[in-house]
C-alpha cells in the first residue's frame, strides 16, 4: 500500500500539532519529543507518535496530554 503525498502531509501536520501541544504540556521541546517517542503503557506499549497515523489515535494522544496537563497522570 502506497502512502499518498496528501496522506503524508496530513500525518506531518498531526505530528507537528502534537509536538506543539506536548511542548506546552511538558515545558520543553526535548521533553515533548521524549514523551512522544517513548512507549507508554497506557497505549498498550506503543509510542504516542505511532498512534498519530489516524484521527482516532490523535484524539487518544491529545486526551492523554490534556490529562497530564490537568494533573491526572505523572
PDB file of C-alpha atoms in Angstrom:
ATOM      1  CA  UNK A   1       0.000   0.000   0.000  1.00  0.00           C
ATOM      2  CA  UNK A   2       1.425   3.330  -1.051  1.00  0.00           C
ATOM      3  CA  UNK A   3       1.064   6.446   1.010  1.00  0.00           C
ATOM      4  CA  UNK A   4      -0.058   9.473  -0.986  1.00  0.00           C
ATOM      5  CA  UNK A   5       1.609  12.839  -0.587  1.00  0.00           C
ATOM      6  CA  UNK A   6      -1.671  14.143   0.810  1.00  0.00           C
ATOM      7  CA  UNK A   7      -1.758  11.413   3.490  1.00  0.00           C
ATOM      8  CA  UNK A   8       1.882  12.070   4.297  1.00  0.00           C
ATOM      9  CA  UNK A   9       1.224  15.817   4.582  1.00  0.00           C
ATOM     10  CA  UNK A  10      -1.753  15.215   6.866  1.00  0.00           C
ATOM     11  CA  UNK A  11       0.304  12.943   9.134  1.00  0.00           C
ATOM     12  CA  UNK A  12       3.102  15.511   9.256  1.00  0.00           C
ATOM     13  CA  UNK A  13       0.575  18.179  10.268  1.00  0.00           C
ATOM     14  CA  UNK A  14      -0.837  15.909  13.012  1.00  0.00           C
ATOM     15  CA  UNK A  15       2.629  15.151  14.371  1.00  0.00           C
ATOM     16  CA  UNK A  16       3.587  18.839  14.296  1.00  0.00           C
ATOM     17  CA  UNK A  17       0.408  19.788  16.144  1.00  0.00           C
ATOM     18  CA  UNK A  18       1.026  17.162  18.840  1.00  0.00           C
ATOM     19  CA  UNK A  19       4.634  18.318  19.244  1.00  0.00           C
ATOM     20  CA  UNK A  20       3.358  21.854  19.876  1.00  0.00           C
ATOM     21  CA  UNK A  21       0.786  20.647  22.410  1.00  0.00           C
ATOM     22  CA  UNK A  22       3.262  18.302  24.131  1.00  0.00           C
ATOM     23  CA  UNK A  23       5.856  21.085  24.310  1.00  0.00           C
ATOM     24  CA  UNK A  24       3.323  23.303  26.055  1.00  0.00           C
ATOM     25  CA  UNK A  25       2.420  20.485  28.481  1.00  0.00           C
ATOM     26  CA  UNK A  26       5.985  19.382  29.285  1.00  0.00           C
ATOM     27  CA  UNK A  27       7.632  22.797  29.117  1.00  0.00           C
ATOM     28  CA  UNK A  28      10.329  21.939  26.591  1.00  0.00           C
ATOM     29  CA  UNK A  29      10.665  20.607  23.077  1.00  0.00           C
ATOM     30  CA  UNK A  30      13.117  17.914  24.199  1.00  0.00           C
ATOM     31  CA  UNK A  31      10.795  16.584  26.914  1.00  0.00           C
ATOM     32  CA  UNK A  32       7.887  16.634  24.472  1.00  0.00           C
ATOM     33  CA  UNK A  33       9.793  14.583  21.897  1.00  0.00           C
ATOM     34  CA  UNK A  34      10.977  12.219  24.619  1.00  0.00           C
ATOM     35  CA  UNK A  35       7.390  11.542  25.684  1.00  0.00           C
ATOM     36  CA  UNK A  36       6.110  11.200  22.112  1.00  0.00           C
ATOM     37  CA  UNK A  37       8.850   8.702  21.219  1.00  0.00           C
ATOM     38  CA  UNK A  38       8.738   6.586  24.407  1.00  0.00           C
ATOM     39  CA  UNK A  39       6.479   3.549  24.614  1.00  0.00           C
ATOM     40  CA  UNK A  40       3.622   4.165  27.016  1.00  0.00           C
ATOM     41  CA  UNK A  41       1.752   1.524  28.991  1.00  0.00           C
ATOM     42  CA  UNK A  42      -1.496   3.496  28.602  1.00  0.00           C
ATOM     43  CA  UNK A  43      -1.144   2.982  24.834  1.00  0.00           C
ATOM     44  CA  UNK A  44      -0.509  -0.748  25.086  1.00  0.00           C
ATOM     45  CA  UNK A  45       3.250  -0.271  24.913  1.00  0.00           C
ATOM     46  CA  UNK A  46       3.073   1.799  21.729  1.00  0.00           C
ATOM     47  CA  UNK A  47       4.643   5.205  21.346  1.00  0.00           C
ATOM     48  CA  UNK A  48       2.312   8.184  21.160  1.00  0.00           C
ATOM     49  CA  UNK A  49       3.868   9.212  17.864  1.00  0.00           C
ATOM     50  CA  UNK A  50       2.997   5.825  16.335  1.00  0.00           C
ATOM     51  CA  UNK A  51      -0.679   6.473  17.063  1.00  0.00           C
ATOM     52  CA  UNK A  52      -0.783   9.678  15.037  1.00  0.00           C
ATOM     53  CA  UNK A  53      -1.407   8.000  11.688  1.00  0.00           C
ATOM     54  CA  UNK A  54      -5.161   8.182  12.179  1.00  0.00           C
ATOM     55  CA  UNK A  55      -7.683  10.617  13.592  1.00  0.00           C
ATOM     56  CA  UNK A  56      -8.702   8.292  16.428  1.00  0.00           C
ATOM     57  CA  UNK A  57      -5.077   7.972  17.523  1.00  0.00           C
ATOM     58  CA  UNK A  58      -4.711  11.738  17.501  1.00  0.00           C
ATOM     59  CA  UNK A  59      -7.713  12.045  19.813  1.00  0.00           C
ATOM     60  CA  UNK A  60      -6.263   9.422  22.170  1.00  0.00           C
ATOM     61  CA  UNK A  61      -2.870  11.152  22.353  1.00  0.00           C
ATOM     62  CA  UNK A  62      -4.431  14.590  22.699  1.00  0.00           C
ATOM     63  CA  UNK A  63      -6.682  13.375  25.523  1.00  0.00           C
ATOM     64  CA  UNK A  64      -3.658  11.888  27.319  1.00  0.00           C
ATOM     65  CA  UNK A  65      -1.831  15.217  27.024  1.00  0.00           C
ATOM     66  CA  UNK A  66      -4.850  17.062  28.417  1.00  0.00           C
ATOM     67  CA  UNK A  67      -4.980  14.637  31.341  1.00  0.00           C
ATOM     68  CA  UNK A  68      -1.267  15.063  32.011  1.00  0.00           C
ATOM     69  CA  UNK A  69      -1.626  18.839  31.821  1.00  0.00           C
ATOM     70  CA  UNK A  70      -4.506  18.728  34.297  1.00  0.00           C
ATOM     71  CA  UNK A  71      -2.538  16.507  36.680  1.00  0.00           C
ATOM     72  CA  UNK A  72      -4.286  13.165  36.136  1.00  0.00           C
ATOM     73  CA  UNK A  73      -1.062  11.375  35.117  1.00  0.00           C
ATOM     74  CA  UNK A  74       2.528  11.923  36.105  1.00  0.00           C
TER      75      UNK A  74
END
